[in-house]
Amino acid sequence: MSTLTAEEIRRALHENHGLPHGAARNAQAEALTAAAEVCGDSEVFRLALVNQIDAYEYSAERSRMVVPFARLLQEYDRDPAAFDAGDAHSLFWRFKWVSGQIISSPDVPVSSVTGYLEDMEKRYRIAGYSERAVRQSEYFLADAIGDDERAERAMAQWRAAERDAMSDCHACETNSQGVFWATKGEHAKAIEVWEPVLNGEQTCMEEPHRVLARSLVPLLRLGRTDEARSHHLRGYRMARGKESLLRSIGQHIEFCALTGNEARGVEILAEHGAHLRPLVDVKTQMDFYAGVAVLLRRVVELGHGADPTVPYEGSPQTVEELYGVLREEAVAIARRFDVRNGTTRVSDRLLERLAQAPLADVLPLGVRSAALPQPAPAAPAPVPAPAPATAAGFAELVTRARTARDTGHPDTDRLWEEAAVRASALPEPELDPLLRAELADHRALTAARAGAPGAAELLAAVRDGYRALGQAERAALAELRLASAAAQAGAAPGEVRRLLAAGLHAAEALDAGEPLRARRIAVAELSALRMEPYLRSAEAAHEHDHGHGEGDGHAEGHGGGEGHGGGEGHDHGHQLLAAELASFVSAYGAALPDLAAEAEEMLGRLTLSRGDTDRALELLAASAARSVEAGRPWQAADPLALRAGVLLSLGRPEEAEEAARSALEHSAEVTDPEQQGLVRLTLADVLLRRRDAQAEAAEHALTAAHWFDQAGLAADGGAQARWMLAQAYARSGRTADAAEVLQSALPDLLEHGDGQAVSAREFLGNLLRDLRESRAASEQFLLAAELVEDWEDPRPQAGFAQAAADCLSDAGLAEEAIAAYRRALELRRLTGDAVVSEVRILRSLAWLGLREEVTEATAAAARALMEEAAGVLEAALAAGDPEEPELLSELAQTWHQLAQVLDRLVGSLAPEDAEDSPSGDALSPAAVEALRLEEIQWWERAAELYARLGAEYLQDRFQCLNNAAWTDHELGRPAEGAARISALVEEVESLPEGTAPEWLLPQARRIITTLLAA
């Protein structure tokens, strides 16, 4: 590197400036500074020092900028005249950066920092700068050392001083001034101060990234959780992977720990685990470690202390071990600051941060995160016998559990589980035999629902226990449950039918005076009806397998005929089941409305499967109404949610919304997370169709995703909920939030079939394009194109290829964009019905050909493509409607752009500019004049077409005439140019008021004046 020439170092500095920020760029910057010092060119040496300082500024090695800055300052003091105005401004601007770094370095004594600030103030004053930047640095020092009185004074002086060329950008100043209020606990004031940055009014290279992260905890403390969620989604997306924003990454990790999103925090930590090492910038290290330690402490508290986590400096660590290491390191750094400052300000703030308690039990974020593994259960501690008051409470609990069971309340299982836990603390003699049987019943039912191997034996023991206690009606119910357990275990249909018959017989054998006899019989009948479709399906499958196993080729052919007859039998079975369900509703509707409601819902679903939507809607509504009348509103949620979905598919959104809202209302007591998710997903789907309800749709989709996650269905219902959430966010203008949610759900959505996969990639590509993440957007469009390449219709693939090409072009990947455009053009021409798309591709190819180099050859190629595009449009107009507005406007635009191609050629190869062109070839004066005249002709033709299209295209027409007029000026005939604009002015003045844009006439008159004065 030391043998490089000054020119080689200049080129290398330019290349270094384009590298990603980080250690590699810093190392190269250091080497270039060393080489520049050796080469002896003072100007190159100064440029290298500035490059090195800038490289450090946006990395985790900020504190290293102090040395190169000191050397740059020495160069200035040695020869100020060598610094032009720009160089001097650059030097003084970086004074502020260095002041921040020495304040943030515990190894620089306070006296040295104070001396530096005094020198900075003196130099700024001599140079004529305001004291604003100096007072800002003084505030940072006073706040760091705990001198609150001085900090208040410096802040007031900072804000009062005049802004000038040395003032930080508005966004950075707003950030720091908001922090001033946040550290005082005035969170609302902090958010108010930060608002211009948060709403995008003030931005810079690292804002709003940092303010979004800083705002998280204040928003949580203010209870503004929706904003906090959005700031996390948007802010982490901006900060992810940026070494200079490790403090912000730590704040996002901390936010996850404080909101019940520990799994999300662990994922973010894993993405940035490589930065868990001693950093040059120890203040950044301390702040980053602190955020991570808050998370790790929560994970330990949740029972995962022994789980493996990211390594520290290459050494494997458990969660608890890593927490101990990072906490110790952060506290040690804080104590270094305390020693330097003579106060405990830094360690006090650190310890307060580390001790934070969660600010929300669970704040759903909408993004998909893998749940933390369930910790191994600890051995239960001995529980002392309850006191009499506790025993009384237990009796009340049992009463509530029995009432819930008898009314079918969704809280039944939870109450019995609590009763079982409480009962385990009581001496066995204190439990009456019936309660012991009921607790055994609960355990057996739980095992049966989980498909446990010994469930049948447990249920049989429960039945026998009830019989021994003379509880025949409870024994009959247990008998019936044996059939359900057998079906779940995959027993033969004949065995299940036998058990169902035994259950019905047990119910019918109950004493005629038993109050629950009729209910037990009805439950047995309804259970048989509910299982009938499964049993018939299993029997049909058995017969099918048996027939194929025994038959020869002839028999197999005959079997195919039986299959058709089987279809008729299947339909007959549906009719029979429908009749039986209707009979059940009729028989029990008055006496047992809740059971009749269940049968009615089954009948509605069966009717819907047969295509009779009107009748199905009636039955579902009737089922819901019957459940509510029976005092079991929670039972109405499912049929209402299904009814809402059907109504939506029929294009009846108002009725669908009414049904969905009723379902949500009636699900208030539902404890099944899947059912809760389904109800909210349905309402979100309905509300997405309303333009004015996107915020509410997002709220319900977000909650639905949370419930599906709780049910273990994150990849199924959870993915659909996130799909809807992303749509709602996108329609509300929350593009970054939508992209973050959709990207988290994408792996799941890709498993939901090609149609869903294509839609997901297209949606994500559009979001990324809107966020100007062009390279990532092109990847999604190309992957979508791959998914549809085997489809019979080539138009989707063509559309994705063209979208990918647009994004590749925006990303500066010219070669890749050209390849994608050519593929899109090939596909568009296969369909023969995409003239506009074909033309736009040709124009894009023309401009891409000029991106790298403008020569006569590349301009000729671009011209040929523009002329080809014009030819395609002219042919389409001749073959169809010659006045088709869209085609005419595209033709005018093509002529306009052809003129611009010629203008680009002249601008690059005119004699006075030829030295700057890559080839150095210049056009002759005659060639320049000819091209200028041709430009005017194309702009005139375009303007004439726009005139035919009417007032809607006045702005485009004005642009063409304006270009032609200034080209006239370049040809030395400004009067002709002024005449063009004057003619347009006269025409516009005669149009009705409001036809033309307000700016057009004033601007046109100014152009005329300027041209005539030339």
Short mmCIF file of C-alpha atoms in Angstrom, two decimals, residues 607-989:
data_model
loop_
_atom_site.label_atom_id
_atom_site.label_comp_id
_atom_site.label_asym_id
_atom_site.label_seq_id
_atom_site.Cartn_x
_atom_site.Cartn_y
_atom_site.Cartn_z
CA THR A 607 -76.03 -28.14 3.84
CA LEU A 608 -73.26 -25.72 2.94
CA SER A 609 -71.06 -28.59 1.72
CA ARG A 610 -73.88 -29.56 -0.65
CA GLY A 611 -73.98 -26.04 -2.14
CA ASP A 612 -77.28 -24.81 -0.67
CA THR A 613 -75.89 -21.55 0.77
CA ASP A 614 -79.23 -19.83 1.43
CA ARG A 615 -80.52 -22.73 3.54
CA ALA A 616 -77.11 -23.07 5.26
CA LEU A 617 -77.17 -19.40 6.24
CA GLU A 618 -80.62 -19.81 7.78
CA LEU A 619 -79.53 -22.85 9.78
CA LEU A 620 -76.33 -21.20 11.06
CA ALA A 621 -78.27 -18.12 12.16
CA ALA A 622 -80.87 -20.28 13.85
CA SER A 623 -78.19 -22.29 15.65
CA ALA A 624 -76.57 -19.12 16.99
CA ALA A 625 -79.87 -17.66 18.12
CA ARG A 626 -80.84 -20.92 19.85
CA SER A 627 -77.50 -21.02 21.72
CA VAL A 628 -77.96 -17.46 22.97
CA GLU A 629 -81.51 -18.21 24.08
CA ALA A 630 -80.22 -21.30 25.90
CA GLY A 631 -77.89 -19.13 27.96
CA ARG A 632 -74.78 -20.40 26.18
CA PRO A 633 -73.70 -17.44 24.01
CA TRP A 634 -70.18 -18.80 23.60
CA GLN A 635 -71.68 -21.65 21.59
CA ALA A 636 -72.93 -19.11 19.02
CA ALA A 637 -69.46 -17.88 18.07
CA ASP A 638 -68.56 -20.68 15.64
CA PRO A 639 -71.75 -20.71 13.54
CA LEU A 640 -71.74 -16.91 13.38
CA ALA A 641 -68.13 -16.82 12.24
CA LEU A 642 -68.85 -19.38 9.56
CA ARG A 643 -71.96 -17.46 8.52
CA ALA A 644 -69.89 -14.29 8.19
CA GLY A 645 -67.42 -16.04 5.91
CA VAL A 646 -70.18 -17.38 3.68
CA LEU A 647 -71.86 -13.98 3.45
CA LEU A 648 -68.57 -12.38 2.52
CA SER A 649 -68.01 -14.90 -0.26
CA LEU A 650 -71.49 -14.08 -1.59
CA GLY A 651 -70.69 -10.36 -1.80
CA ARG A 652 -72.84 -9.33 1.16
CA PRO A 653 -70.27 -7.48 3.30
CA GLU A 654 -72.69 -5.55 5.54
CA GLU A 655 -74.42 -8.74 6.69
CA ALA A 656 -71.03 -10.46 7.00
CA GLU A 657 -69.76 -7.71 9.28
CA GLU A 658 -72.87 -7.92 11.45
CA ALA A 659 -72.43 -11.69 11.84
CA ALA A 660 -68.69 -11.38 12.52
CA ARG A 661 -69.21 -8.73 15.18
CA SER A 662 -71.86 -10.89 16.83
CA ALA A 663 -69.44 -13.81 16.80
CA LEU A 664 -66.81 -11.67 18.52
CA GLU A 665 -69.30 -10.45 21.10
CA HIS A 666 -70.45 -13.98 21.92
CA SER A 667 -66.88 -15.32 22.13
CA ALA A 668 -66.10 -13.22 25.21
CA GLU A 669 -66.05 -16.28 27.48
CA VAL A 670 -64.48 -18.68 24.97
CA THR A 671 -61.16 -20.04 26.28
CA ASP A 672 -60.10 -22.09 23.24
CA PRO A 673 -57.32 -20.05 21.56
CA GLU A 674 -57.98 -21.48 18.10
CA GLN A 675 -61.64 -20.45 18.28
CA GLN A 676 -60.67 -16.98 19.49
CA GLY A 677 -58.25 -16.69 16.58
CA LEU A 678 -60.81 -17.84 14.04
CA VAL A 679 -63.45 -15.35 15.18
CA ARG A 680 -61.04 -12.43 14.97
CA LEU A 681 -59.60 -13.59 11.67
CA THR A 682 -63.10 -13.64 10.20
CA LEU A 683 -63.85 -10.11 11.36
CA ALA A 684 -60.48 -8.88 10.08
CA ASP A 685 -61.23 -10.41 6.69
CA VAL A 686 -64.57 -8.61 6.56
CA LEU A 687 -63.14 -5.26 7.64
CA LEU A 688 -60.32 -5.43 5.07
CA ARG A 689 -62.98 -4.88 2.39
CA ARG A 690 -63.86 -1.50 3.92
CA ARG A 691 -61.57 1.40 3.09
CA ASP A 692 -62.33 3.15 6.37
CA ALA A 693 -61.72 0.18 8.67
CA GLN A 694 -58.09 -0.77 8.07
CA ALA A 695 -56.95 0.18 11.57
CA GLU A 696 -59.61 -2.00 13.17
CA ALA A 697 -58.88 -4.82 10.72
CA ALA A 698 -55.23 -4.67 11.75
CA GLU A 699 -56.17 -4.83 15.42
CA HIS A 700 -58.25 -7.98 14.95
CA ALA A 701 -55.71 -9.64 12.64
CA LEU A 702 -52.96 -8.91 15.16
CA THR A 703 -54.96 -10.46 18.00
CA ALA A 704 -55.91 -13.42 15.81
CA ALA A 705 -52.23 -14.10 15.10
CA HIS A 706 -51.51 -14.04 18.82
CA TRP A 707 -54.30 -16.53 19.57
CA PHE A 708 -53.25 -18.88 16.77
CA ASP A 709 -49.70 -18.77 18.11
CA GLN A 710 -51.04 -19.71 21.54
CA ALA A 711 -52.89 -22.63 19.95
CA GLY A 712 -49.71 -23.88 18.27
CA LEU A 713 -51.07 -22.91 14.85
CA ALA A 714 -48.61 -20.16 13.93
CA ALA A 715 -47.90 -21.80 10.58
CA ASP A 716 -51.58 -22.20 9.69
CA GLY A 717 -54.12 -19.75 11.04
CA GLY A 718 -51.29 -17.56 12.32
CA ALA A 719 -49.87 -17.21 8.82
CA GLN A 720 -53.26 -16.19 7.41
CA ALA A 721 -53.73 -13.68 10.22
CA ARG A 722 -50.33 -12.15 9.47
CA TRP A 723 -51.20 -12.05 5.77
CA MET A 724 -54.27 -9.98 6.62
CA LEU A 725 -52.34 -7.88 9.13
CA ALA A 726 -49.77 -7.00 6.48
CA GLN A 727 -52.55 -6.02 4.07
CA ALA A 728 -54.20 -3.82 6.67
CA TYR A 729 -50.90 -2.13 7.52
CA ALA A 730 -50.09 -1.57 3.85
CA ARG A 731 -53.48 0.01 3.17
CA SER A 732 -52.98 2.26 6.20
CA GLY A 733 -49.66 3.51 4.84
CA ARG A 734 -47.60 1.50 7.36
CA THR A 735 -45.45 -0.05 4.64
CA ALA A 736 -42.45 -0.94 6.79
CA ASP A 737 -44.69 -2.58 9.41
CA ALA A 738 -46.42 -4.57 6.67
CA ALA A 739 -43.13 -5.74 5.18
CA GLU A 740 -41.75 -6.83 8.55
CA VAL A 741 -44.90 -8.82 9.37
CA LEU A 742 -45.11 -10.40 5.92
CA GLN A 743 -41.45 -11.39 5.83
CA SER A 744 -41.82 -13.15 9.17
CA ALA A 745 -44.80 -15.15 7.84
CA LEU A 746 -43.38 -15.81 4.38
CA PRO A 747 -41.88 -19.28 5.12
CA ASP A 748 -45.29 -20.43 6.35
CA LEU A 749 -47.24 -18.84 3.49
CA LEU A 750 -45.00 -20.54 0.95
CA GLU A 751 -46.30 -23.88 2.28
CA HIS A 752 -49.93 -22.94 1.62
CA GLY A 753 -49.94 -23.79 -2.08
CA ASP A 754 -48.58 -22.11 -5.19
CA GLY A 755 -51.37 -19.56 -5.38
CA GLN A 756 -50.70 -18.27 -1.90
CA ALA A 757 -46.94 -18.41 -2.44
CA VAL A 758 -47.16 -16.33 -5.62
CA SER A 759 -49.43 -13.76 -3.98
CA ALA A 760 -47.16 -13.51 -0.94
CA ARG A 761 -44.02 -12.95 -2.99
CA GLU A 762 -45.76 -10.40 -5.22
CA PHE A 763 -47.13 -8.52 -2.21
CA LEU A 764 -43.75 -8.53 -0.47
CA GLY A 765 -42.02 -7.41 -3.66
CA ASN A 766 -44.37 -4.44 -3.95
CA LEU A 767 -43.81 -3.50 -0.30
CA LEU A 768 -40.04 -3.68 -0.66
CA ARG A 769 -40.20 -1.61 -3.83
CA ASP A 770 -42.21 1.04 -2.00
CA LEU A 771 -39.54 1.01 0.72
CA ARG A 772 -36.88 1.48 -1.99
CA GLU A 773 -35.29 -1.84 -1.12
CA SER A 774 -34.97 -2.48 -4.83
CA ARG A 775 -32.58 -5.42 -4.82
CA ALA A 776 -34.66 -7.35 -2.27
CA ALA A 777 -37.84 -6.51 -4.19
CA SER A 778 -36.37 -7.84 -7.44
CA GLU A 779 -35.54 -11.11 -5.68
CA GLN A 780 -39.17 -11.59 -4.67
CA PHE A 781 -40.46 -10.85 -8.17
CA LEU A 782 -37.95 -13.25 -9.73
CA LEU A 783 -38.93 -16.01 -7.28
CA ALA A 784 -42.58 -15.37 -8.07
CA ALA A 785 -41.76 -15.66 -11.78
CA GLU A 786 -40.17 -19.06 -11.14
CA LEU A 787 -43.32 -20.25 -9.40
CA VAL A 788 -45.51 -19.44 -12.40
CA GLU A 789 -43.17 -20.45 -15.24
CA ASP A 790 -45.11 -23.67 -15.85
CA TRP A 791 -48.50 -21.96 -15.94
CA GLU A 792 -50.31 -22.07 -19.26
CA ASP A 793 -50.83 -18.30 -19.28
CA PRO A 794 -47.44 -16.52 -19.69
CA ARG A 795 -48.77 -13.14 -18.56
CA PRO A 796 -48.11 -13.56 -14.81
CA GLN A 797 -44.51 -14.60 -15.48
CA ALA A 798 -44.08 -11.67 -17.86
CA GLY A 799 -45.44 -9.26 -15.26
CA PHE A 800 -43.08 -10.54 -12.58
CA ALA A 801 -40.10 -10.48 -14.90
CA GLN A 802 -40.86 -6.89 -15.83
CA ALA A 803 -41.33 -5.85 -12.20
CA ALA A 804 -38.04 -7.55 -11.31
CA ALA A 805 -36.32 -5.73 -14.16
CA ASP A 806 -37.64 -2.38 -12.96
CA CYS A 807 -36.27 -3.06 -9.48
CA LEU A 808 -32.93 -4.33 -10.76
CA SER A 809 -32.63 -1.14 -12.79
CA ASP A 810 -33.44 0.96 -9.72
CA ALA A 811 -30.79 -0.98 -7.79
CA GLY A 812 -28.16 -0.08 -10.39
CA LEU A 813 -27.78 -3.67 -11.62
CA ALA A 814 -27.88 -2.86 -15.32
CA GLU A 815 -26.81 -6.22 -16.77
CA GLU A 816 -29.27 -8.16 -14.64
CA ALA A 817 -32.04 -5.68 -15.47
CA ILE A 818 -31.41 -6.00 -19.21
CA ALA A 819 -31.63 -9.81 -18.99
CA ALA A 820 -34.90 -9.60 -17.05
CA TYR A 821 -36.38 -7.04 -19.46
CA ARG A 822 -35.50 -9.22 -22.43
CA ARG A 823 -37.19 -12.23 -20.84
CA ALA A 824 -40.25 -10.10 -20.03
CA LEU A 825 -40.34 -8.81 -23.60
CA GLU A 826 -40.23 -12.36 -24.96
CA LEU A 827 -43.14 -13.37 -22.72
CA ARG A 828 -45.17 -10.22 -23.50
CA ARG A 829 -44.87 -10.92 -27.20
CA LEU A 830 -46.16 -14.46 -26.66
CA THR A 831 -49.48 -13.07 -25.47
CA GLY A 832 -49.75 -10.40 -28.16
CA ASP A 833 -52.09 -8.32 -26.02
CA ALA A 834 -49.67 -6.26 -23.90
CA VAL A 835 -48.68 -3.42 -26.19
CA VAL A 836 -48.14 -0.85 -23.42
CA SER A 837 -45.96 -3.21 -21.39
CA GLU A 838 -43.95 -4.16 -24.47
CA VAL A 839 -43.35 -0.49 -25.27
CA ARG A 840 -42.28 0.38 -21.74
CA ILE A 841 -39.81 -2.50 -21.74
CA LEU A 842 -38.28 -1.29 -24.99
CA ARG A 843 -37.92 2.24 -23.61
CA SER A 844 -36.34 0.90 -20.40
CA LEU A 845 -33.85 -1.13 -22.44
CA ALA A 846 -32.99 2.00 -24.40
CA TRP A 847 -32.11 3.96 -21.27
CA LEU A 848 -30.19 1.08 -19.71
CA GLY A 849 -28.01 1.01 -22.78
CA LEU A 850 -26.95 4.57 -22.03
CA ARG A 851 -26.32 4.12 -18.34
CA GLU A 852 -22.69 3.02 -18.47
CA GLU A 853 -21.49 5.02 -21.47
CA VAL A 854 -22.97 7.47 -23.98
CA THR A 855 -21.38 7.09 -27.38
CA GLU A 856 -22.71 7.39 -30.91
CA ALA A 857 -23.05 3.60 -30.95
CA THR A 858 -24.95 3.29 -27.64
CA ALA A 859 -27.15 6.26 -28.59
CA ALA A 860 -27.91 4.64 -31.95
CA ALA A 861 -28.95 1.45 -30.18
CA ALA A 862 -31.16 3.40 -27.79
CA ARG A 863 -32.66 5.32 -30.72
CA ALA A 864 -33.46 2.06 -32.50
CA LEU A 865 -35.28 0.74 -29.44
CA MET A 866 -37.31 3.95 -29.11
CA GLU A 867 -38.24 3.79 -32.79
CA GLU A 868 -39.17 0.13 -32.38
CA ALA A 869 -41.45 1.09 -29.48
CA ALA A 870 -43.06 3.82 -31.58
CA GLY A 871 -43.59 1.30 -34.38
CA VAL A 872 -45.34 -1.13 -32.05
CA LEU A 873 -47.73 1.62 -30.95
CA GLU A 874 -48.40 2.86 -34.47
CA ALA A 875 -49.21 -0.69 -35.60
CA ALA A 876 -51.58 -1.18 -32.68
CA LEU A 877 -53.35 2.11 -33.42
CA ALA A 878 -53.69 1.18 -37.08
CA ALA A 879 -55.12 -2.23 -36.22
CA GLY A 880 -57.62 -0.91 -33.70
CA ASP A 881 -59.03 2.40 -32.53
CA PRO A 882 -56.74 5.12 -33.92
CA GLU A 883 -57.84 7.47 -31.13
CA GLU A 884 -57.20 5.09 -28.22
CA PRO A 885 -56.04 7.54 -25.48
CA GLU A 886 -53.69 5.18 -23.69
CA LEU A 887 -51.84 4.21 -26.87
CA LEU A 888 -51.66 7.81 -28.06
CA SER A 889 -50.23 9.01 -24.76
CA GLU A 890 -47.65 6.22 -24.83
CA LEU A 891 -46.69 7.19 -28.39
CA ALA A 892 -46.28 10.82 -27.34
CA GLN A 893 -44.16 9.72 -24.39
CA THR A 894 -42.02 7.57 -26.69
CA TRP A 895 -41.36 10.50 -29.05
CA HIS A 896 -40.61 12.67 -26.02
CA GLN A 897 -38.07 10.15 -24.76
CA LEU A 898 -36.53 9.73 -28.21
CA ALA A 899 -35.82 13.45 -28.17
CA GLN A 900 -34.27 13.05 -24.72
CA VAL A 901 -31.99 10.29 -26.03
CA LEU A 902 -30.73 12.67 -28.70
CA ASP A 903 -30.32 15.39 -26.11
CA ARG A 904 -28.27 13.04 -23.95
CA LEU A 905 -26.03 12.27 -26.93
CA VAL A 906 -25.47 15.96 -27.64
CA GLY A 907 -24.90 16.73 -23.98
CA SER A 908 -22.24 14.03 -23.73
CA LEU A 909 -20.45 14.48 -27.06
CA ALA A 910 -20.77 18.17 -27.86
CA PRO A 911 -17.30 19.61 -28.60
CA GLU A 912 -17.02 21.43 -25.24
CA ASP A 913 -17.97 18.26 -23.29
CA ALA A 914 -15.99 15.72 -25.30
CA GLU A 915 -13.03 15.78 -22.93
CA ASP A 916 -15.26 14.45 -20.12
CA SER A 917 -16.69 11.62 -22.19
CA PRO A 918 -15.22 8.10 -21.82
CA SER A 919 -14.29 7.92 -25.49
CA GLY A 920 -13.21 11.52 -25.89
CA ASP A 921 -14.97 11.64 -29.29
CA ALA A 922 -16.73 14.87 -30.13
CA LEU A 923 -19.60 15.54 -32.50
CA SER A 924 -19.04 18.06 -35.22
CA PRO A 925 -20.91 21.39 -34.97
CA ALA A 926 -23.02 20.40 -37.96
CA ALA A 927 -23.95 17.08 -36.31
CA VAL A 928 -24.89 18.89 -33.12
CA GLU A 929 -27.15 21.31 -35.01
CA ALA A 930 -28.82 18.49 -36.92
CA LEU A 931 -29.50 16.57 -33.72
CA ARG A 932 -30.87 19.67 -32.00
CA LEU A 933 -33.26 20.30 -34.89
CA GLU A 934 -34.41 16.68 -34.78
CA GLU A 935 -35.00 16.94 -31.03
CA ILE A 936 -37.33 19.88 -31.66
CA GLN A 937 -39.25 17.91 -34.28
CA TRP A 938 -39.85 15.01 -31.90
CA TRP A 939 -40.95 17.32 -29.08
CA GLU A 940 -43.29 19.12 -31.48
CA ARG A 941 -44.84 15.83 -32.60
CA ALA A 942 -45.27 14.72 -28.98
CA ALA A 943 -46.86 18.07 -28.07
CA GLU A 944 -49.31 17.76 -30.97
CA LEU A 945 -50.39 14.33 -29.76
CA TYR A 946 -50.85 15.62 -26.21
CA ALA A 947 -52.97 18.45 -27.63
CA ARG A 948 -55.26 15.87 -29.26
CA LEU A 949 -55.64 14.14 -25.91
CA GLY A 950 -57.03 17.27 -24.23
CA ALA A 951 -56.49 19.35 -21.12
CA GLU A 952 -55.64 16.31 -19.00
CA TYR A 953 -52.24 16.25 -20.73
CA LEU A 954 -51.46 19.97 -20.52
CA GLN A 955 -48.54 19.40 -18.16
CA ASP A 956 -46.92 16.86 -20.52
CA ARG A 957 -47.51 19.16 -23.47
CA PHE A 958 -45.95 22.10 -21.65
CA GLN A 959 -42.87 20.00 -20.83
CA CYS A 960 -42.36 19.13 -24.50
CA LEU A 961 -42.75 22.74 -25.65
CA ASN A 962 -40.49 23.96 -22.87
CA ASN A 963 -37.77 21.53 -23.98
CA ALA A 964 -38.19 22.58 -27.59
CA ALA A 965 -38.04 26.27 -26.65
CA TRP A 966 -34.77 25.94 -24.75
CA THR A 967 -33.33 23.89 -27.60
CA ASP A 968 -34.26 26.79 -29.88
CA HIS A 969 -32.34 29.00 -27.47
CA GLU A 970 -29.26 26.76 -27.75
CA LEU A 971 -29.51 27.06 -31.54
CA GLY A 972 -29.40 30.82 -31.22
CA ARG A 973 -33.06 31.48 -32.00
CA PRO A 974 -34.70 32.31 -28.63
CA ALA A 975 -37.54 34.24 -30.28
CA GLU A 976 -38.82 31.05 -31.91
CA GLY A 977 -38.74 29.32 -28.53
CA ALA A 978 -40.61 32.19 -26.91
CA ALA A 979 -43.21 32.05 -29.69
CA ARG A 980 -43.89 28.37 -28.91
CA ILE A 981 -44.57 29.12 -25.26
CA SER A 982 -46.58 32.28 -26.09
CA ALA A 983 -48.92 30.26 -28.32
CA LEU A 984 -49.55 27.84 -25.47
CA VAL A 985 -50.17 30.72 -23.05
CA GLU A 986 -52.79 32.25 -25.35
CA GLU A 987 -54.53 28.90 -25.67
CA VAL A 988 -54.53 28.23 -21.94
CA GLU A 989 -55.84 31.72 -21.15
#
